[in-house]
mmCIF file of C-alpha atoms and ligand atoms in Angstrom:
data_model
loop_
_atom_site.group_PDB
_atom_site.id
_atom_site.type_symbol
_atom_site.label_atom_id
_atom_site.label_comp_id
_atom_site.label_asym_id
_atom_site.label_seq_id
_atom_site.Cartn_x
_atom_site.Cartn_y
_atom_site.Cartn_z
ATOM 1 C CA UNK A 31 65.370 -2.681 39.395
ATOM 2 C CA UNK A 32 62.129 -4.502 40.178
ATOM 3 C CA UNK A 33 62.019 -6.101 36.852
ATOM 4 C CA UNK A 34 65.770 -7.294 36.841
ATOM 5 C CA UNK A 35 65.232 -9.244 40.658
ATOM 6 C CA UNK A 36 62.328 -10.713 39.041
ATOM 7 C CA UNK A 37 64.173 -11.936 35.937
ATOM 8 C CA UNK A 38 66.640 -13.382 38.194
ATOM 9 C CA UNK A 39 64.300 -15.287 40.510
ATOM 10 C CA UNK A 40 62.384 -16.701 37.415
ATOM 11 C CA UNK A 41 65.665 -17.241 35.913
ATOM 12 C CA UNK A 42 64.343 -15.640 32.612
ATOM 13 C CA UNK A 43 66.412 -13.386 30.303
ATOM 14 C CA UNK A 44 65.650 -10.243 28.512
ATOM 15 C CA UNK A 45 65.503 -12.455 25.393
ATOM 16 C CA UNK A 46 63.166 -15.074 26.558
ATOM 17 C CA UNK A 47 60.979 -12.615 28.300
ATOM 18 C CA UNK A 48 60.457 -10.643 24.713
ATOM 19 C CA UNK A 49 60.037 -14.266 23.437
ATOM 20 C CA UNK A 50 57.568 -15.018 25.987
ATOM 21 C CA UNK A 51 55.159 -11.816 25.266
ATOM 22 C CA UNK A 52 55.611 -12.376 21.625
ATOM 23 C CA UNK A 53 54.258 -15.636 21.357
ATOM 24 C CA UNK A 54 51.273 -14.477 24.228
ATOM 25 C CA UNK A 55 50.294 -12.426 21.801
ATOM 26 C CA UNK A 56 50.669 -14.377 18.795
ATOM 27 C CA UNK A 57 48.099 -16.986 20.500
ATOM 28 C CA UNK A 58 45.829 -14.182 21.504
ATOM 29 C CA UNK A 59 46.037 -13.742 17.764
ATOM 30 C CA UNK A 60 45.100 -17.284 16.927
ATOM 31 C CA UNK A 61 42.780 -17.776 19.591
ATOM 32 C CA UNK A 62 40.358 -14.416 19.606
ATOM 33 C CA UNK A 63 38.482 -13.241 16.999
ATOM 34 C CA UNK A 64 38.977 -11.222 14.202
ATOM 35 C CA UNK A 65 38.042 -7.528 13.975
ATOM 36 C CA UNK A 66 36.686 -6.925 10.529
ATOM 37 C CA UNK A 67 36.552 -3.154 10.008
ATOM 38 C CA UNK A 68 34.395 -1.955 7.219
ATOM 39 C CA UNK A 69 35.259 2.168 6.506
ATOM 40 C CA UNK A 70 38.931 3.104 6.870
ATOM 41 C CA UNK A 71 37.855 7.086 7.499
ATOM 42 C CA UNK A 72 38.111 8.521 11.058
ATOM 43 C CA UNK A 73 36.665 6.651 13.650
ATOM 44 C CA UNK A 74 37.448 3.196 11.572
ATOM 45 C CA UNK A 75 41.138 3.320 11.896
ATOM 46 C CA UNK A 76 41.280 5.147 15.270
ATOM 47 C CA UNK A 77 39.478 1.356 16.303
ATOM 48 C CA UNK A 78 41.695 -0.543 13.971
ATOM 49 C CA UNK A 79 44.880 0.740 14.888
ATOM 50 C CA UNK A 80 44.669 0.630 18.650
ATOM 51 C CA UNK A 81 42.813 -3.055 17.992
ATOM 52 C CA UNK A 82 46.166 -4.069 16.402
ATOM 53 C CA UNK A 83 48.404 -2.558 18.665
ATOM 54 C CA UNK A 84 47.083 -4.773 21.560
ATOM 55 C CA UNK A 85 47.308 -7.510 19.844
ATOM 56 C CA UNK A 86 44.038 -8.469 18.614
ATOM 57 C CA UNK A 87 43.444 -9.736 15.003
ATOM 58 C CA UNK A 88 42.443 -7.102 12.440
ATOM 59 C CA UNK A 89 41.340 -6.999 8.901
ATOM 60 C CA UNK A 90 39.905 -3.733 7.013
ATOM 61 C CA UNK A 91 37.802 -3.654 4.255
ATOM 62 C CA UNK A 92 37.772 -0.980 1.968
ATOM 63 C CA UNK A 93 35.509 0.250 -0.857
ATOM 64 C CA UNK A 94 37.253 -1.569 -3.824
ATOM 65 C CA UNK A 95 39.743 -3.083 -5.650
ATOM 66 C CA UNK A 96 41.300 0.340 -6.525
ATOM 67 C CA UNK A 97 41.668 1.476 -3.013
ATOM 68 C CA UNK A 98 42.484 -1.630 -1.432
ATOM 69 C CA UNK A 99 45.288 -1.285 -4.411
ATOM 70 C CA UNK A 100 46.342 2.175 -2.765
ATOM 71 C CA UNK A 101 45.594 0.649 1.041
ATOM 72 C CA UNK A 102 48.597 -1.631 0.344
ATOM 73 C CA UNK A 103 50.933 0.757 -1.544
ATOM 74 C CA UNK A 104 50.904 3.122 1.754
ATOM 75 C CA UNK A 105 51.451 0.215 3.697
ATOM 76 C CA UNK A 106 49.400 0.589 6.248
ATOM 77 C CA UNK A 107 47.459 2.532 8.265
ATOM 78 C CA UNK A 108 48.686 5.657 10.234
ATOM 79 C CA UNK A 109 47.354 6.633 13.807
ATOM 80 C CA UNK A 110 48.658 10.414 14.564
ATOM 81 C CA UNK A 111 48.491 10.332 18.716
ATOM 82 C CA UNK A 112 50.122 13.269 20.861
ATOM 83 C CA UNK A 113 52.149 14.878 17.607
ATOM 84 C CA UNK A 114 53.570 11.332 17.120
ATOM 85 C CA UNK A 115 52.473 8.857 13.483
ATOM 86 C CA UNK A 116 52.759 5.167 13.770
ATOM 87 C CA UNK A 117 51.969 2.920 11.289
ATOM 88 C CA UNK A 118 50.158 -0.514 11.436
ATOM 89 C CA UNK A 119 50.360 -2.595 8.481
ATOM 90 C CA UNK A 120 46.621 -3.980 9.003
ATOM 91 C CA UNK A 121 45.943 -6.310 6.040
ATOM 92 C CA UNK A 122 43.085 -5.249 3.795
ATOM 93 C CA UNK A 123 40.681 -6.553 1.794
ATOM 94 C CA UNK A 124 37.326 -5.915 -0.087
ATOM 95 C CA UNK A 125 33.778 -7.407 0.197
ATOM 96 C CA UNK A 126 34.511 -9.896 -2.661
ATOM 97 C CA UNK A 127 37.124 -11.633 -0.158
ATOM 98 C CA UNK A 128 35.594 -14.995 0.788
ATOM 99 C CA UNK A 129 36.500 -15.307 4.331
ATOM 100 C CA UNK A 130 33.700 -15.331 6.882
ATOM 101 C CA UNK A 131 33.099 -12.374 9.009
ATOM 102 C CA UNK A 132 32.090 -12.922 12.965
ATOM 103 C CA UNK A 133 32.561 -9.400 14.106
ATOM 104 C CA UNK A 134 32.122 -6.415 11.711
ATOM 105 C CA UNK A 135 32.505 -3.048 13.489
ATOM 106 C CA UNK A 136 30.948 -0.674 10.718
ATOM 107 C CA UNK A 137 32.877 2.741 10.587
ATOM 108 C CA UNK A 138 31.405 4.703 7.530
ATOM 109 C CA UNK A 139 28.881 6.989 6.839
ATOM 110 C CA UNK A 140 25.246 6.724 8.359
ATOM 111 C CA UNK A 141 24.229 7.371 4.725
ATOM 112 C CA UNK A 142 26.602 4.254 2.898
ATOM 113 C CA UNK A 143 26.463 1.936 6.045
ATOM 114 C CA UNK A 144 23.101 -0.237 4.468
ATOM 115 C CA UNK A 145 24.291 -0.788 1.348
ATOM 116 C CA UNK A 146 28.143 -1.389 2.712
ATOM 117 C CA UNK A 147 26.561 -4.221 5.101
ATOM 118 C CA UNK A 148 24.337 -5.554 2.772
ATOM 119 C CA UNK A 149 27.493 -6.226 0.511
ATOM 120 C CA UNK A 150 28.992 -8.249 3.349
ATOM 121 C CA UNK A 151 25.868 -10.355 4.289
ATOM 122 C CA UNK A 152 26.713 -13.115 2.719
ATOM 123 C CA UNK A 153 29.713 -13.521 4.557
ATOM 124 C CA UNK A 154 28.346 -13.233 7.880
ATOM 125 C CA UNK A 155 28.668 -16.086 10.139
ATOM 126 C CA UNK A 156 25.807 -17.481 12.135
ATOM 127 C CA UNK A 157 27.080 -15.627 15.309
ATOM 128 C CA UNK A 158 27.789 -12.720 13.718
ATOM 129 C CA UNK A 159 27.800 -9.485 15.833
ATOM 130 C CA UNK A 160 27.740 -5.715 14.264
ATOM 131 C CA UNK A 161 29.080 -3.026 16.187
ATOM 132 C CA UNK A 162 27.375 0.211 14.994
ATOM 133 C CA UNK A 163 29.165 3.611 14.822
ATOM 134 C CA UNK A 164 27.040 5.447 12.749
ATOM 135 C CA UNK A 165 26.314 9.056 15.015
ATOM 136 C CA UNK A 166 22.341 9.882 14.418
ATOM 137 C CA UNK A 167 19.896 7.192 14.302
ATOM 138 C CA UNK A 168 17.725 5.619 11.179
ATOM 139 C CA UNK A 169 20.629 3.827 9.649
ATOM 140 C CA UNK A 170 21.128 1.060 12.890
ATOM 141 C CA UNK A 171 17.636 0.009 11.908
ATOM 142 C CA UNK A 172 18.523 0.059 8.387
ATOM 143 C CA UNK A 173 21.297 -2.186 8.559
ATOM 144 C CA UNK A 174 19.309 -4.441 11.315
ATOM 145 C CA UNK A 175 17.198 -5.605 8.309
ATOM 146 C CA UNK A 176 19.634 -5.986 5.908
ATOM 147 C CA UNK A 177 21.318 -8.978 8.145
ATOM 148 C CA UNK A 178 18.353 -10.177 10.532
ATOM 149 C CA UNK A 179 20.374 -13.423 11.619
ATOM 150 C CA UNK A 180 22.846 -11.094 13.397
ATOM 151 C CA UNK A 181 23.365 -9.237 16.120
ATOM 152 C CA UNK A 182 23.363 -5.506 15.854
ATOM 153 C CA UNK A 183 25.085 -3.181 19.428
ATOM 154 C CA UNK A 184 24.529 0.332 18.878
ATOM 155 C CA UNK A 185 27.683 2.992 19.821
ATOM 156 C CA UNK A 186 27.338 6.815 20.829
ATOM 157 C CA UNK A 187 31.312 8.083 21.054
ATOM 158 C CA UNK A 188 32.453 11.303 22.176
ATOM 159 C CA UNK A 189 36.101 10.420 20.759
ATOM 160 C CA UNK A 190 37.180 13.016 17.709
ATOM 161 C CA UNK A 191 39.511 12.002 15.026
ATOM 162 C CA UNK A 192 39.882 13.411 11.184
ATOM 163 C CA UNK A 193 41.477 12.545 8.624
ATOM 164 C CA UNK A 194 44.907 13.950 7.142
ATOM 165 C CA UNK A 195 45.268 12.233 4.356
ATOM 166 C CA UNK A 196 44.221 9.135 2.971
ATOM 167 C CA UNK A 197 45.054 5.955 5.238
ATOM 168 C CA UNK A 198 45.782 9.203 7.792
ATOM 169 C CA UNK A 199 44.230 9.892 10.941
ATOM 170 C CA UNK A 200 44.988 12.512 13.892
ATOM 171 C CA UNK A 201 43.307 11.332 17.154
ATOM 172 C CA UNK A 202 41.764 14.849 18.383
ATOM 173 C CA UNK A 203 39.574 14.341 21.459
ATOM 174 C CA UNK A 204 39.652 11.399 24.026
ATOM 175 C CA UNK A 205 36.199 10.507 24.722
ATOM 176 C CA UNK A 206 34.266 7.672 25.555
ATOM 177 C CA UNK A 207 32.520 5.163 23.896
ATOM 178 C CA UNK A 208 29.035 3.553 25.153
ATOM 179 C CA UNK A 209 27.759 0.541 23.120
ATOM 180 C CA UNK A 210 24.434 -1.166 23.708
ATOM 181 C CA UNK A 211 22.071 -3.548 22.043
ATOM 182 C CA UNK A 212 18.167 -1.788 22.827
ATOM 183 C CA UNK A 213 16.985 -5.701 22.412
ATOM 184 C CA UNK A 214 19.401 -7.864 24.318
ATOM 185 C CA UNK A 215 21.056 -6.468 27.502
ATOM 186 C CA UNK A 216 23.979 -9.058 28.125
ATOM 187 C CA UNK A 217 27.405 -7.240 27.439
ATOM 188 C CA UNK A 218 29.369 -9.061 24.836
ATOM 189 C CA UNK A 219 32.583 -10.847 25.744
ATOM 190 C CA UNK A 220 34.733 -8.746 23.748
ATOM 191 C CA UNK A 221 34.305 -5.885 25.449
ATOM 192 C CA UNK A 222 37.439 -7.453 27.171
ATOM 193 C CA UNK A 223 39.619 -6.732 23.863
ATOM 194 C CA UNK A 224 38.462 -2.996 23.547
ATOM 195 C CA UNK A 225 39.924 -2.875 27.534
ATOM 196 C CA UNK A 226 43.053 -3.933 26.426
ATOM 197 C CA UNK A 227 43.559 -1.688 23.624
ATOM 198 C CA UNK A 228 42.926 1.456 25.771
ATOM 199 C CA UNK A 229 39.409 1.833 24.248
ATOM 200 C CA UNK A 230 37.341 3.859 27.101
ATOM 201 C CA UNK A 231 33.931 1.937 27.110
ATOM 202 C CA UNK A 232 30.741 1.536 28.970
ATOM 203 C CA UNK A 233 28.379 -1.082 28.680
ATOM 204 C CA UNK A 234 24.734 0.575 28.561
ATOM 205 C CA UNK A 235 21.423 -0.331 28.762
ATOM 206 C CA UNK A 236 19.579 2.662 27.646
ATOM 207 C CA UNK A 237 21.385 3.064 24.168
ATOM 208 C CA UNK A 238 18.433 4.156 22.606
ATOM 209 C CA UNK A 239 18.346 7.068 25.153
ATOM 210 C CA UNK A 240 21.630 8.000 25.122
ATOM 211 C CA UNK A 241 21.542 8.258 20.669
ATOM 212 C CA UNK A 242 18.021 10.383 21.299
ATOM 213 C CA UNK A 243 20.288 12.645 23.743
ATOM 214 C CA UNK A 244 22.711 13.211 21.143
ATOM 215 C CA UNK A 245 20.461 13.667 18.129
ATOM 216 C CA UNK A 246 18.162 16.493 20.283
ATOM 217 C CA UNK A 247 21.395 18.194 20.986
ATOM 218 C CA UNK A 248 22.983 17.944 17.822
ATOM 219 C CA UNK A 249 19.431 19.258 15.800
ATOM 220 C CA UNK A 250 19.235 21.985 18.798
ATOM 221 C CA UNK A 251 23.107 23.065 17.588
ATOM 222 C CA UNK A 252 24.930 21.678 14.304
ATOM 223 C CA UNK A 253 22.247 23.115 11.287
ATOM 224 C CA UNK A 254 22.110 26.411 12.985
ATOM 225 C CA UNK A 255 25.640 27.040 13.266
ATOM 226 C CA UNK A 256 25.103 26.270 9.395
ATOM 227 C CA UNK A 257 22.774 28.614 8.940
ATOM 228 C CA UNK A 258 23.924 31.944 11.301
ATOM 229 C CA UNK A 259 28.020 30.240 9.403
ATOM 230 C CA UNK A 260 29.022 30.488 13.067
ATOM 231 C CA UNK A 261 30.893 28.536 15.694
ATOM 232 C CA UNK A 262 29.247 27.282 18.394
ATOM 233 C CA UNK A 263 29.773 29.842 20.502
ATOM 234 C CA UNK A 264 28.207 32.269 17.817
ATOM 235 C CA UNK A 265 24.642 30.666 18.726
ATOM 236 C CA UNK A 266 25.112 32.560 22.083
ATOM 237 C CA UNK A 267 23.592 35.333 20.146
ATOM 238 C CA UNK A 268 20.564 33.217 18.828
ATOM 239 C CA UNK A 269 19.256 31.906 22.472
ATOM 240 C CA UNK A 270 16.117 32.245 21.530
ATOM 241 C CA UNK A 271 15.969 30.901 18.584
ATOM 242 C CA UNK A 272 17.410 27.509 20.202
ATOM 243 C CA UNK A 273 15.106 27.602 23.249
ATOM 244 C CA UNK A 274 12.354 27.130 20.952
ATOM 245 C CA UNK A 275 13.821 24.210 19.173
ATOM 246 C CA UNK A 276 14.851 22.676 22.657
ATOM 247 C CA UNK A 277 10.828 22.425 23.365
ATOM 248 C CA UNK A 278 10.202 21.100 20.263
ATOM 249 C CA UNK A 279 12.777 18.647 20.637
ATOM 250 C CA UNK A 280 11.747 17.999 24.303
ATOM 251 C CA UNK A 281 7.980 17.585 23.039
ATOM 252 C CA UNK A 282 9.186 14.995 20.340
ATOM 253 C CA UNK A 283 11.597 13.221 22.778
ATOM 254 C CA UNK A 284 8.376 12.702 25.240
ATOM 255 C CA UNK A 285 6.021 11.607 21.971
ATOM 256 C CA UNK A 286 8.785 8.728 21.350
ATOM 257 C CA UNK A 287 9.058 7.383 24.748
ATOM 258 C CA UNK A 288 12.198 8.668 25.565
ATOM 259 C CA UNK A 289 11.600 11.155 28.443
ATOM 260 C CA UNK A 290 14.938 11.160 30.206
ATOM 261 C CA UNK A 291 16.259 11.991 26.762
ATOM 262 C CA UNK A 292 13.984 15.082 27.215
ATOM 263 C CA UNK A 293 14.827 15.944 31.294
ATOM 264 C CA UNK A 294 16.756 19.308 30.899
ATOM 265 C CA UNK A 295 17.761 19.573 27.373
ATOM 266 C CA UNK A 296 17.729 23.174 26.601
ATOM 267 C CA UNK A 297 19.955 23.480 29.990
ATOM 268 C CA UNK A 298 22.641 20.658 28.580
ATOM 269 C CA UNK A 299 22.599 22.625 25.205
ATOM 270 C CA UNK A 300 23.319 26.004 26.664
ATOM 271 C CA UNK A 301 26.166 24.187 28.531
ATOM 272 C CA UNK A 302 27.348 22.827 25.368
ATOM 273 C CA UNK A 303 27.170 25.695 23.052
ATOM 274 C CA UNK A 304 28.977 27.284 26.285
ATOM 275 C CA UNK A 305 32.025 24.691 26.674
ATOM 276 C CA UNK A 306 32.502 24.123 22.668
ATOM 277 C CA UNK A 307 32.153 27.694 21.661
ATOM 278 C CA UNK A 308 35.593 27.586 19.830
ATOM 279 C CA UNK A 309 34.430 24.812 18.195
ATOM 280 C CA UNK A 310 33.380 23.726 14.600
ATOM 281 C CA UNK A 311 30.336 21.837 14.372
ATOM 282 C CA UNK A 312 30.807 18.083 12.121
ATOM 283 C CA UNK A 313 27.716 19.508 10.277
ATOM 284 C CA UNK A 314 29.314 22.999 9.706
ATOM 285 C CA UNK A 315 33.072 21.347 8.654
ATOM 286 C CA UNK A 316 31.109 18.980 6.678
ATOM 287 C CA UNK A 317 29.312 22.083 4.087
ATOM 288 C CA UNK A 318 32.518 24.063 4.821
ATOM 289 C CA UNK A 319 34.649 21.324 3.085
ATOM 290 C CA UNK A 320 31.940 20.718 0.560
ATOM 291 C CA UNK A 321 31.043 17.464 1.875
ATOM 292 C CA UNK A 322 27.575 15.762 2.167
ATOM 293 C CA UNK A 323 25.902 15.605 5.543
ATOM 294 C CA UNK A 324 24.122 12.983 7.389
ATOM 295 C CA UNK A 325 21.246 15.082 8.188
ATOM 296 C CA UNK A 326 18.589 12.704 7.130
ATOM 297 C CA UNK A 327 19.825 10.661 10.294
ATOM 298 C CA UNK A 328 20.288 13.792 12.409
ATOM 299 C CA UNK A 329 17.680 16.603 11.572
ATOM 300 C CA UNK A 330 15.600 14.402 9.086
ATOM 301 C CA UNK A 331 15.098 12.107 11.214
ATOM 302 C CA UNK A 332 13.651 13.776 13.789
ATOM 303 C CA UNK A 333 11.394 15.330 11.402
ATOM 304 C CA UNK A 334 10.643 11.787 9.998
ATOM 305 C CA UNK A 335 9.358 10.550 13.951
ATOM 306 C CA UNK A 336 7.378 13.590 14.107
ATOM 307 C CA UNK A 337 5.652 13.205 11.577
ATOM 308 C CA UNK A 338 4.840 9.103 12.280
ATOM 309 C CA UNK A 339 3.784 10.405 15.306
ATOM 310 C CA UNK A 340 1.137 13.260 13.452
ATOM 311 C CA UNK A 341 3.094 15.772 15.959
ATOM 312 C CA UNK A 342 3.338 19.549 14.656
ATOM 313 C CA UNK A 343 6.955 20.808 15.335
ATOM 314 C CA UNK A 344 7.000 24.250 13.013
ATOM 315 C CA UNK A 345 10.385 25.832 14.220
ATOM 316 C CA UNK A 346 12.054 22.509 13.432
ATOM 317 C CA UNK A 347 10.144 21.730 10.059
ATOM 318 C CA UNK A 348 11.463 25.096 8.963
ATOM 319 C CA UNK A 349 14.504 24.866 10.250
ATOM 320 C CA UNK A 350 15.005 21.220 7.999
ATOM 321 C CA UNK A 351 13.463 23.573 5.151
ATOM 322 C CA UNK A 352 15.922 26.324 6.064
ATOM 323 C CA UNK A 353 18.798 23.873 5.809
ATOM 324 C CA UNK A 354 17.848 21.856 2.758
ATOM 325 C CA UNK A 355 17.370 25.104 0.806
ATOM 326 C CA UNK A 356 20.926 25.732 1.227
ATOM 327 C CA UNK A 357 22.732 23.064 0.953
ATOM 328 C CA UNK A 358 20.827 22.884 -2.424
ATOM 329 C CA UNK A 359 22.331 26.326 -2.842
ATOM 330 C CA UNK A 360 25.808 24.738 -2.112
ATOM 331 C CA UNK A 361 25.052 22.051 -4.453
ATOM 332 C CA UNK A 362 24.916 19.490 -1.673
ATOM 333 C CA UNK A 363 22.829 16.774 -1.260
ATOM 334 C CA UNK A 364 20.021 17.140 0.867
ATOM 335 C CA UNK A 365 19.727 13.565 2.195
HETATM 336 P P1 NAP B 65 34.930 9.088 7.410
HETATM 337 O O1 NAP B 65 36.226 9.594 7.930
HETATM 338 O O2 NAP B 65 34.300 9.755 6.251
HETATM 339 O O3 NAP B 65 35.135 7.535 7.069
HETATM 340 C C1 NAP B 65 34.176 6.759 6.451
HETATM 341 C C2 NAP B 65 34.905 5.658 5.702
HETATM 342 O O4 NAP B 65 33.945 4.713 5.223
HETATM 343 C C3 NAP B 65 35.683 6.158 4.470
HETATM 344 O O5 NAP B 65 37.001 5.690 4.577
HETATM 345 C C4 NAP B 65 34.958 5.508 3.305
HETATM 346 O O6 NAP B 65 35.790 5.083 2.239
HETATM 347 C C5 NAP B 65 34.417 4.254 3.981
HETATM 348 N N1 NAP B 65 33.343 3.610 3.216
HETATM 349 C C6 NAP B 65 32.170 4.110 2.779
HETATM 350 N N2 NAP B 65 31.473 3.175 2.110
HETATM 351 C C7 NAP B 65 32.232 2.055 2.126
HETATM 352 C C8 NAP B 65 32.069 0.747 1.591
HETATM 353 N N3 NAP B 65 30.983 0.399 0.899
HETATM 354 N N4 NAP B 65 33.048 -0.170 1.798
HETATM 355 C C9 NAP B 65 34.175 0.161 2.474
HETATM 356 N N5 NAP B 65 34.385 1.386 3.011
HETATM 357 C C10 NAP B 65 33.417 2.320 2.830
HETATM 358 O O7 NAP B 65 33.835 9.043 8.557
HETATM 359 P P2 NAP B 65 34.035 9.120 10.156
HETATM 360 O O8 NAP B 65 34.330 10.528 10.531
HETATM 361 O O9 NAP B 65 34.940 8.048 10.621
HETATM 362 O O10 NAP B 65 32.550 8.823 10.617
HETATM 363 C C11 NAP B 65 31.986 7.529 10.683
HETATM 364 C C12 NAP B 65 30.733 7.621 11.565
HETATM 365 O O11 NAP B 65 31.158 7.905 12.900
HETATM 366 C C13 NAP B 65 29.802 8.775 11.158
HETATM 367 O O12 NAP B 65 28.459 8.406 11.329
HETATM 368 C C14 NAP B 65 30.175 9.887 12.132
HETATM 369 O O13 NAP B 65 29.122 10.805 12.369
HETATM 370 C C15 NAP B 65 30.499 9.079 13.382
HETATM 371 N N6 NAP B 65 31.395 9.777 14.331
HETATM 372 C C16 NAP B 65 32.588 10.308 13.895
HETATM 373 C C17 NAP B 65 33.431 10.932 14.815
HETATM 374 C C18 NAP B 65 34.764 11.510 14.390
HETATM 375 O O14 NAP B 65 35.438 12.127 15.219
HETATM 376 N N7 NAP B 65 35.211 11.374 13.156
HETATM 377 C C19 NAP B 65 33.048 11.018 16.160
HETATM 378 C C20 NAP B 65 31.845 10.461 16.570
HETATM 379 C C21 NAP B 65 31.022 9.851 15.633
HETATM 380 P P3 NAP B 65 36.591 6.088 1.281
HETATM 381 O O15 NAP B 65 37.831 6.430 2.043
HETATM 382 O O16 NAP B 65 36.862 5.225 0.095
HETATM 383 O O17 NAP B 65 35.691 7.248 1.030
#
């Protein structure tokens, strides 16, 4: 009713409303710009898809000539939301393509996303800005020196998503996203265009914090839910085999200058292992589907600092041991 006395004051029609949006959005197109998206797995076309739908200009880039061939033959990419599939015909491309890239939000693997980015240097404008979704830390520094002229913003994201089928995903958990750059604290202008596509965001200034957080909690939980083949819940029975990791962890988090990473860890994992204990772990689905891990930037990593750091953490030395061992078992790599 509203909207009908309002096309009748403005004297617009249905038609030349439609008309109207269209062509708002078509110079939001022209104007803004473009999303490249490098990885077309979970998390990359969960941000593609709901880029697109708001209007703003999208490309993905996929591994290769081969599946950019089978990109286009699906025509497009699928978001599953609430039980319902819409597609987005995103256009696709590969690193070979020759146009310039000014913002590259890098969706793969923590393990492929140095080499992926150092494919796509070239191509990187002088402005360039990389928005970082690798979970775990070690690879944001890796790709930092692959493109030093850019500018590299960290993400931590509690959103869930997985894959179908290929070009397939099913948005499982709303989250939130935080993004921060540890060396620059100005918020970048297009934090504007993740608003508008229903993206929940924060700006924050203690990224580095926030990944240490989720590292501690995911080495306190994820490899021993591995180990004891267990859902979260299951580690209930192993308290205290996790207490003792969550000083180790708490030691470590101190060593590296990240003491609110440390304030009440073993607390925040009990209340974890307590809300998810239906749960999967990514690290247990991973080995249960036969897939490789990113422990090096979870578990290894930790181990790595420790070590730089000459501090002894036996329980979660083993426990890297422990976890190696089998996946080696599995036939899985180990890094
Ligand atoms: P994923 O579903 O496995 O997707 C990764 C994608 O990257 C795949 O489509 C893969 O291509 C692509 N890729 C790898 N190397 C490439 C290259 N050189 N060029 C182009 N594409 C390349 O992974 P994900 O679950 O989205 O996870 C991405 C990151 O987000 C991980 O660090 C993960 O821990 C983190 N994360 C995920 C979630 C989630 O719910 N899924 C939540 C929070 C954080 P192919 O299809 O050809 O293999």
């Amino acid at each position: 009713m509203r909207l009908k006395s309002a096309l009748i004051i403005t004297g617009l029609s249905h038609h030349s409303l439609r008309a109207s949006h269209a062509r708002v959005k078509q110079s939001k197109k022209l104007m803004s710009t473009t999303w490249h998206v490098l990885g077309a797995g979970s998390l990359g076309t969960l941000w593609a898809t709901r880029l697109a739908r708001a209007g703003s200009p999208v490309r993905l880039i996929v591994r290769d000539a081969a599946r950019l061939q089978a990109y286009q033959a699906a025509g497009g990419l699928t978001l599953v939301e609430h039980g319902e599939a819409k597609t987005y015909d995103i256009p696709g491309e590969t690193a070979d393509s020759s146009e310039p890239i000014n913002r590259l939000l890098v969706a793969c693997k923590a393990y492929d996303a140095e080499q992926a980015v150092a494919r796509l240097a070239p191509r990187l404008g002088p402005n360039a800005e990389l928005i970082l979704l690798q979970n775990g830390l070690g690879s944001q520094d890796g790709v930092a020196a692959q493109v030093p002229q850019a500018r590299c913003i960290s993400a931590s994201s509690t959103e869930g998503a997985f894959r179908e089928g290929d070009w397939r995903v099913v948005f499982a958990g709303h989250g939130y996203t935080w993004l921060g750059d540890a060396g620059h604290p100005v918020a970048p202008i297009w934090l504007e265009d993740l608003s508008a596509a229903g993206i929940p965001h924060e700006w924050s200034t203690d990224i580095l914090t926030r990944l240490w957080r989720k590292l501690a909690l995911n080495c306190a939980i994820n490899p021993l839910t591995v180990l004891h083949d267990c859902r979260n819940g299951g580690l209930q029975e192993h308290h205290c085999e996790v207490a003792t990791l969550c000083v180790e962890l708490s030691e470590l988090l101190e060593r590296c200058g990240q003491p609110a990473a440390a304030e009440n860890l073993q607390q925040e994992v009990e209340r974890v292992i307590h809300a998810t204990s239906a749960n999967y772990s990514s690290m247990y689905q991973d080995v249960a589907n036969q897939r490789r891990t990113e422990i090096s930037y979870l578990l290894g990593h930790a181990c790595k600092v420790a070590a730089r750091h000459q501090l002894n953490l036996p329980h979660l030395n083993q426990l890297e041991q422990r976890l190696i061992t089998h996946l080696h078992s599995l036939g899985l790599p180990s890094d």
